[in-house]
Amino acid sequence: KQTMNEIIKKNGINFGIITGIISVLITTSIYIIDLSLMTKWWVGISILAFYIIIGCILLVKTKKDMGGFMNFKDGFTTYFISALIGIAISVVFNILLYNVIDPEAADTLKQMTLKSTAEMMKNFGAPSSEIKKAIEKMENYDQFSTIEQLKGSIWSVIGATIFGLILAAIFKKNKPVF
């Protein structure tokens, strides 16, 4: 029989690898099908919802593997291990894709992002001077550089931490004390 610690590690690592691989497959699919999908808000929301569902499945499985009880710390630890591994795999792949395999894709995506940002700001009634300022700022920013992607991964970890805290609180079930 596995110890609680082994269950936490095993599930965290397995789901982290699964999440990372799925992230790579999603990015690769979008890359192959239509790069402009990367600039669509609904794609981002759909991917985020998918990761939350995976997190829920992870914690339900972990609680079941632990005999139906899982404290907050164990739930959070399992989720956090999974998130770190998934984010690491995803970021390494994105760095390779946009800096080694196809740097032109990064340039194409940047132009698409500039265009969609300008359109969105215009639709929200932003003055053209503000739109121009925002576009100039974006033009001087390389979101696909290795450094910027590593910085972005820090924000991903912060977001995952927040979701992990929430999900661990939702799925915790302490053993009754007699």
PDB file of C-alpha atoms in Angstrom:
ATOM      1  CA  LYS A   1       0.000   0.000   0.000  1.00  0.00           C
ATOM      2  CA  GLN A   2       1.298   3.440  -0.948  1.00  0.00           C
ATOM      3  CA  THR A   3       1.935   6.098   1.663  1.00  0.00           C
ATOM      4  CA  MET A   4       0.121   9.435   1.440  1.00  0.00           C
ATOM      5  CA  ASN A   5       3.380  11.108   0.392  1.00  0.00           C
ATOM      6  CA  GLU A   6       3.900   8.616  -2.453  1.00  0.00           C
ATOM      7  CA  ILE A   7       0.334   9.192  -3.688  1.00  0.00           C
ATOM      8  CA  ILE A   8       0.821  12.972  -3.665  1.00  0.00           C
ATOM      9  CA  LYS A   9       4.129  12.752  -5.557  1.00  0.00           C
ATOM     10  CA  LYS A  10       2.924  10.126  -8.041  1.00  0.00           C
ATOM     11  CA  ASN A  11      -0.317  11.943  -8.901  1.00  0.00           C
ATOM     12  CA  GLY A  12       1.375  15.361  -8.996  1.00  0.00           C
ATOM     13  CA  ILE A  13       4.139  14.133 -11.307  1.00  0.00           C
ATOM     14  CA  ASN A  14       1.839  12.070 -13.559  1.00  0.00           C
ATOM     15  CA  PHE A  15      -0.727  14.845 -13.972  1.00  0.00           C
ATOM     16  CA  GLY A  16       2.061  17.411 -14.450  1.00  0.00           C
ATOM     17  CA  ILE A  17       3.503  15.390 -17.317  1.00  0.00           C
ATOM     18  CA  ILE A  18       0.026  14.834 -18.796  1.00  0.00           C
ATOM     19  CA  THR A  19      -0.787  18.570 -18.509  1.00  0.00           C
ATOM     20  CA  GLY A  20       2.564  19.522 -20.057  1.00  0.00           C
ATOM     21  CA  ILE A  21       2.109  17.122 -22.967  1.00  0.00           C
ATOM     22  CA  ILE A  22      -1.464  18.316 -23.556  1.00  0.00           C
ATOM     23  CA  SER A  23      -0.234  21.929 -23.487  1.00  0.00           C
ATOM     24  CA  VAL A  24       2.398  21.071 -26.114  1.00  0.00           C
ATOM     25  CA  LEU A  25      -0.271  19.339 -28.237  1.00  0.00           C
ATOM     26  CA  ILE A  26      -2.633  22.333 -27.949  1.00  0.00           C
ATOM     27  CA  THR A  27       0.122  24.778 -28.934  1.00  0.00           C
ATOM     28  CA  THR A  28       1.250  22.518 -31.787  1.00  0.00           C
ATOM     29  CA  SER A  29      -2.337  22.103 -33.038  1.00  0.00           C
ATOM     30  CA  ILE A  30      -2.954  25.850 -33.029  1.00  0.00           C
ATOM     31  CA  TYR A  31       0.439  26.394 -34.699  1.00  0.00           C
ATOM     32  CA  ILE A  32      -0.479  23.923 -37.469  1.00  0.00           C
ATOM     33  CA  ILE A  33      -4.157  24.915 -37.884  1.00  0.00           C
ATOM     34  CA  ASP A  34      -4.097  28.727 -37.603  1.00  0.00           C
ATOM     35  CA  LEU A  35      -1.689  30.890 -35.610  1.00  0.00           C
ATOM     36  CA  SER A  36      -4.306  33.638 -35.313  1.00  0.00           C
ATOM     37  CA  LEU A  37      -6.212  31.420 -32.855  1.00  0.00           C
ATOM     38  CA  MET A  38      -3.466  32.323 -30.341  1.00  0.00           C
ATOM     39  CA  THR A  39      -4.813  35.898 -30.303  1.00  0.00           C
ATOM     40  CA  LYS A  40      -8.444  34.919 -29.649  1.00  0.00           C
ATOM     41  CA  TRP A  41      -9.695  35.531 -26.097  1.00  0.00           C
ATOM     42  CA  TRP A  42     -12.033  32.546 -26.215  1.00  0.00           C
ATOM     43  CA  VAL A  43      -9.128  30.191 -26.944  1.00  0.00           C
ATOM     44  CA  GLY A  44      -7.353  31.438 -23.823  1.00  0.00           C
ATOM     45  CA  ILE A  45     -10.508  31.042 -21.708  1.00  0.00           C
ATOM     46  CA  SER A  46     -11.109  27.539 -23.116  1.00  0.00           C
ATOM     47  CA  ILE A  47      -7.547  26.462 -22.300  1.00  0.00           C
ATOM     48  CA  LEU A  48      -7.822  27.921 -18.782  1.00  0.00           C
ATOM     49  CA  ALA A  49     -11.123  26.075 -18.206  1.00  0.00           C
ATOM     50  CA  PHE A  50      -9.491  22.867 -19.437  1.00  0.00           C
ATOM     51  CA  TYR A  51      -6.641  23.242 -16.910  1.00  0.00           C
ATOM     52  CA  ILE A  52      -9.122  23.846 -14.086  1.00  0.00           C
ATOM     53  CA  ILE A  53     -11.010  20.677 -15.063  1.00  0.00           C
ATOM     54  CA  ILE A  54      -7.730  18.706 -15.115  1.00  0.00           C
ATOM     55  CA  GLY A  55      -6.946  20.117 -11.635  1.00  0.00           C
ATOM     56  CA  CYS A  56     -10.341  18.973 -10.366  1.00  0.00           C
ATOM     57  CA  ILE A  57      -9.819  15.478 -11.807  1.00  0.00           C
ATOM     58  CA  LEU A  58      -6.361  15.365 -10.187  1.00  0.00           C
ATOM     59  CA  LEU A  59      -7.698  16.262  -6.747  1.00  0.00           C
ATOM     60  CA  VAL A  60     -10.700  13.916  -6.980  1.00  0.00           C
ATOM     61  CA  LYS A  61      -8.341  11.065  -7.925  1.00  0.00           C
ATOM     62  CA  THR A  62      -5.880  11.962  -5.162  1.00  0.00           C
ATOM     63  CA  LYS A  63      -8.629  12.090  -2.542  1.00  0.00           C
ATOM     64  CA  LYS A  64      -9.943   8.711  -3.750  1.00  0.00           C
ATOM     65  CA  ASP A  65      -6.413   7.212  -3.698  1.00  0.00           C
ATOM     66  CA  MET A  66      -6.033   8.472  -0.115  1.00  0.00           C
ATOM     67  CA  GLY A  67      -9.148   6.628   1.056  1.00  0.00           C
ATOM     68  CA  GLY A  68     -11.656   9.448   0.536  1.00  0.00           C
ATOM     69  CA  PHE A  69      -9.883  11.961   2.778  1.00  0.00           C
ATOM     70  CA  MET A  70      -7.421  14.668   1.783  1.00  0.00           C
ATOM     71  CA  ASN A  71      -6.406  17.635   3.878  1.00  0.00           C
ATOM     72  CA  PHE A  72      -5.837  21.093   2.431  1.00  0.00           C
ATOM     73  CA  LYS A  73      -2.030  20.804   2.445  1.00  0.00           C
ATOM     74  CA  ASP A  74      -2.032  17.466   0.596  1.00  0.00           C
ATOM     75  CA  GLY A  75      -4.492  18.764  -2.019  1.00  0.00           C
ATOM     76  CA  PHE A  76      -2.525  21.941  -2.578  1.00  0.00           C
ATOM     77  CA  THR A  77       0.826  20.122  -2.692  1.00  0.00           C
ATOM     78  CA  THR A  78      -0.451  17.633  -5.283  1.00  0.00           C
ATOM     79  CA  TYR A  79      -1.886  20.420  -7.455  1.00  0.00           C
ATOM     80  CA  PHE A  80       1.243  22.580  -7.108  1.00  0.00           C
ATOM     81  CA  ILE A  81       3.621  19.749  -8.122  1.00  0.00           C
ATOM     82  CA  SER A  82       1.420  19.064 -11.152  1.00  0.00           C
ATOM     83  CA  ALA A  83       1.237  22.752 -12.113  1.00  0.00           C
ATOM     84  CA  LEU A  84       5.004  23.303 -11.831  1.00  0.00           C
ATOM     85  CA  ILE A  85       5.783  20.327 -14.052  1.00  0.00           C
ATOM     86  CA  GLY A  86       3.084  21.226 -16.605  1.00  0.00           C
ATOM     87  CA  ILE A  87       4.219  24.866 -16.771  1.00  0.00           C
ATOM     88  CA  ALA A  88       7.886  23.852 -17.102  1.00  0.00           C
ATOM     89  CA  ILE A  89       7.173  21.497 -20.020  1.00  0.00           C
ATOM     90  CA  SER A  90       4.991  24.106 -21.731  1.00  0.00           C
ATOM     91  CA  VAL A  91       7.499  26.945 -21.336  1.00  0.00           C
ATOM     92  CA  VAL A  92      10.447  24.861 -22.549  1.00  0.00           C
ATOM     93  CA  PHE A  93       8.429  23.868 -25.625  1.00  0.00           C
ATOM     94  CA  ASN A  94       7.354  27.467 -26.329  1.00  0.00           C
ATOM     95  CA  ILE A  95      10.932  28.739 -25.975  1.00  0.00           C
ATOM     96  CA  LEU A  96      12.092  26.097 -28.462  1.00  0.00           C
ATOM     97  CA  LEU A  97       9.191  26.734 -30.853  1.00  0.00           C
ATOM     98  CA  TYR A  98       9.471  30.529 -30.995  1.00  0.00           C
ATOM     99  CA  ASN A  99      13.248  30.915 -30.650  1.00  0.00           C
ATOM    100  CA  VAL A 100      14.732  27.834 -32.326  1.00  0.00           C
ATOM    101  CA  ILE A 101      12.219  25.940 -34.485  1.00  0.00           C
ATOM    102  CA  ASP A 102      10.300  28.869 -36.035  1.00  0.00           C
ATOM    103  CA  PRO A 103      11.249  32.399 -34.899  1.00  0.00           C
ATOM    104  CA  GLU A 104       9.131  33.762 -37.783  1.00  0.00           C
ATOM    105  CA  ALA A 105       6.017  32.427 -36.039  1.00  0.00           C
ATOM    106  CA  ALA A 106       6.816  34.732 -33.109  1.00  0.00           C
ATOM    107  CA  ASP A 107       7.007  37.713 -35.481  1.00  0.00           C
ATOM    108  CA  THR A 108       3.752  36.706 -37.177  1.00  0.00           C
ATOM    109  CA  LEU A 109       1.983  36.320 -33.829  1.00  0.00           C
ATOM    110  CA  LYS A 110       3.321  39.669 -32.654  1.00  0.00           C
ATOM    111  CA  GLN A 111       1.864  41.403 -35.727  1.00  0.00           C
ATOM    112  CA  MET A 112      -1.472  39.631 -35.215  1.00  0.00           C
ATOM    113  CA  THR A 113      -1.498  40.657 -31.554  1.00  0.00           C
ATOM    114  CA  LEU A 114      -0.736  44.296 -32.454  1.00  0.00           C
ATOM    115  CA  LYS A 115      -3.575  44.315 -34.976  1.00  0.00           C
ATOM    116  CA  SER A 116      -6.129  42.673 -32.655  1.00  0.00           C
ATOM    117  CA  THR A 117      -5.124  44.959 -29.762  1.00  0.00           C
ATOM    118  CA  ALA A 118      -5.550  48.056 -31.922  1.00  0.00           C
ATOM    119  CA  GLU A 119      -8.969  46.814 -33.138  1.00  0.00           C
ATOM    120  CA  MET A 120     -10.110  45.993 -29.616  1.00  0.00           C
ATOM    121  CA  MET A 121      -9.006  49.378 -28.255  1.00  0.00           C
ATOM    122  CA  LYS A 122     -10.751  51.108 -31.170  1.00  0.00           C
ATOM    123  CA  ASN A 123     -13.955  49.119 -30.488  1.00  0.00           C
ATOM    124  CA  PHE A 124     -13.828  50.220 -26.842  1.00  0.00           C
ATOM    125  CA  GLY A 125     -13.574  53.832 -27.987  1.00  0.00           C
ATOM    126  CA  ALA A 126      -9.966  54.470 -26.968  1.00  0.00           C
ATOM    127  CA  PRO A 127      -8.521  57.680 -28.437  1.00  0.00           C
ATOM    128  CA  SER A 128      -6.134  57.116 -31.344  1.00  0.00           C
ATOM    129  CA  SER A 129      -3.275  58.692 -29.340  1.00  0.00           C
ATOM    130  CA  GLU A 130      -3.716  56.001 -26.645  1.00  0.00           C
ATOM    131  CA  ILE A 131      -3.917  53.243 -29.255  1.00  0.00           C
ATOM    132  CA  LYS A 132      -0.709  54.552 -30.854  1.00  0.00           C
ATOM    133  CA  LYS A 133       1.057  54.640 -27.459  1.00  0.00           C
ATOM    134  CA  ALA A 134      -0.023  51.083 -26.628  1.00  0.00           C
ATOM    135  CA  ILE A 135       1.075  49.766 -30.030  1.00  0.00           C
ATOM    136  CA  GLU A 136       4.482  51.482 -29.780  1.00  0.00           C
ATOM    137  CA  LYS A 137       5.003  49.965 -26.334  1.00  0.00           C
ATOM    138  CA  MET A 138       4.064  46.505 -27.653  1.00  0.00           C
ATOM    139  CA  GLU A 139       6.331  46.844 -30.692  1.00  0.00           C
ATOM    140  CA  ASN A 140       9.313  47.307 -28.375  1.00  0.00           C
ATOM    141  CA  TYR A 141       8.429  44.233 -26.294  1.00  0.00           C
ATOM    142  CA  ASP A 142       9.475  40.721 -27.331  1.00  0.00           C
ATOM    143  CA  GLN A 143       6.999  38.461 -25.524  1.00  0.00           C
ATOM    144  CA  PHE A 144       8.502  35.352 -27.125  1.00  0.00           C
ATOM    145  CA  SER A 145      12.113  35.866 -26.009  1.00  0.00           C
ATOM    146  CA  THR A 146      13.454  33.279 -23.595  1.00  0.00           C
ATOM    147  CA  ILE A 147      13.663  35.838 -20.762  1.00  0.00           C
ATOM    148  CA  GLU A 148      10.086  37.097 -21.279  1.00  0.00           C
ATOM    149  CA  GLN A 149       8.728  33.549 -21.463  1.00  0.00           C
ATOM    150  CA  LEU A 150      10.522  32.672 -18.224  1.00  0.00           C
ATOM    151  CA  LYS A 151       9.067  35.843 -16.639  1.00  0.00           C
ATOM    152  CA  GLY A 152       5.646  34.812 -17.955  1.00  0.00           C
ATOM    153  CA  SER A 153       6.062  31.392 -16.354  1.00  0.00           C
ATOM    154  CA  ILE A 154       6.388  33.136 -12.976  1.00  0.00           C
ATOM    155  CA  TRP A 155       2.932  34.671 -13.552  1.00  0.00           C
ATOM    156  CA  SER A 156       1.665  31.232 -14.579  1.00  0.00           C
ATOM    157  CA  VAL A 157       2.971  29.781 -11.307  1.00  0.00           C
ATOM    158  CA  ILE A 158       1.298  32.611  -9.356  1.00  0.00           C
ATOM    159  CA  GLY A 159      -2.007  31.944 -11.155  1.00  0.00           C
ATOM    160  CA  ALA A 160      -1.650  28.196 -10.599  1.00  0.00           C
ATOM    161  CA  THR A 161      -0.958  28.825  -6.913  1.00  0.00           C
ATOM    162  CA  ILE A 162      -4.185  30.796  -6.578  1.00  0.00           C
ATOM    163  CA  PHE A 163      -6.197  28.095  -8.387  1.00  0.00           C
ATOM    164  CA  GLY A 164      -4.436  25.422  -6.306  1.00  0.00           C
ATOM    165  CA  LEU A 165      -5.403  27.161  -3.057  1.00  0.00           C
ATOM    166  CA  ILE A 166      -9.024  27.458  -4.174  1.00  0.00           C
ATOM    167  CA  LEU A 167      -9.271  23.881  -5.471  1.00  0.00           C
ATOM    168  CA  ALA A 168      -7.536  22.431  -2.383  1.00  0.00           C
ATOM    169  CA  ALA A 169     -10.065  24.262  -0.190  1.00  0.00           C
ATOM    170  CA  ILE A 170     -12.971  22.929  -2.278  1.00  0.00           C
ATOM    171  CA  PHE A 171     -11.798  19.294  -2.395  1.00  0.00           C
ATOM    172  CA  LYS A 172     -10.373  18.879   1.111  1.00  0.00           C
ATOM    173  CA  LYS A 173     -12.073  16.400   3.377  1.00  0.00           C
ATOM    174  CA  ASN A 174     -10.493  15.805   6.749  1.00  0.00           C
ATOM    175  CA  LYS A 175     -10.741  12.480   8.531  1.00  0.00           C
ATOM    176  CA  PRO A 176     -13.246  12.625  11.369  1.00  0.00           C
ATOM    177  CA  VAL A 177     -11.646  12.720  14.816  1.00  0.00           C
ATOM    178  CA  PHE A 178     -13.237  10.426  17.419  1.00  0.00           C
TER     179      PHE A 178
END
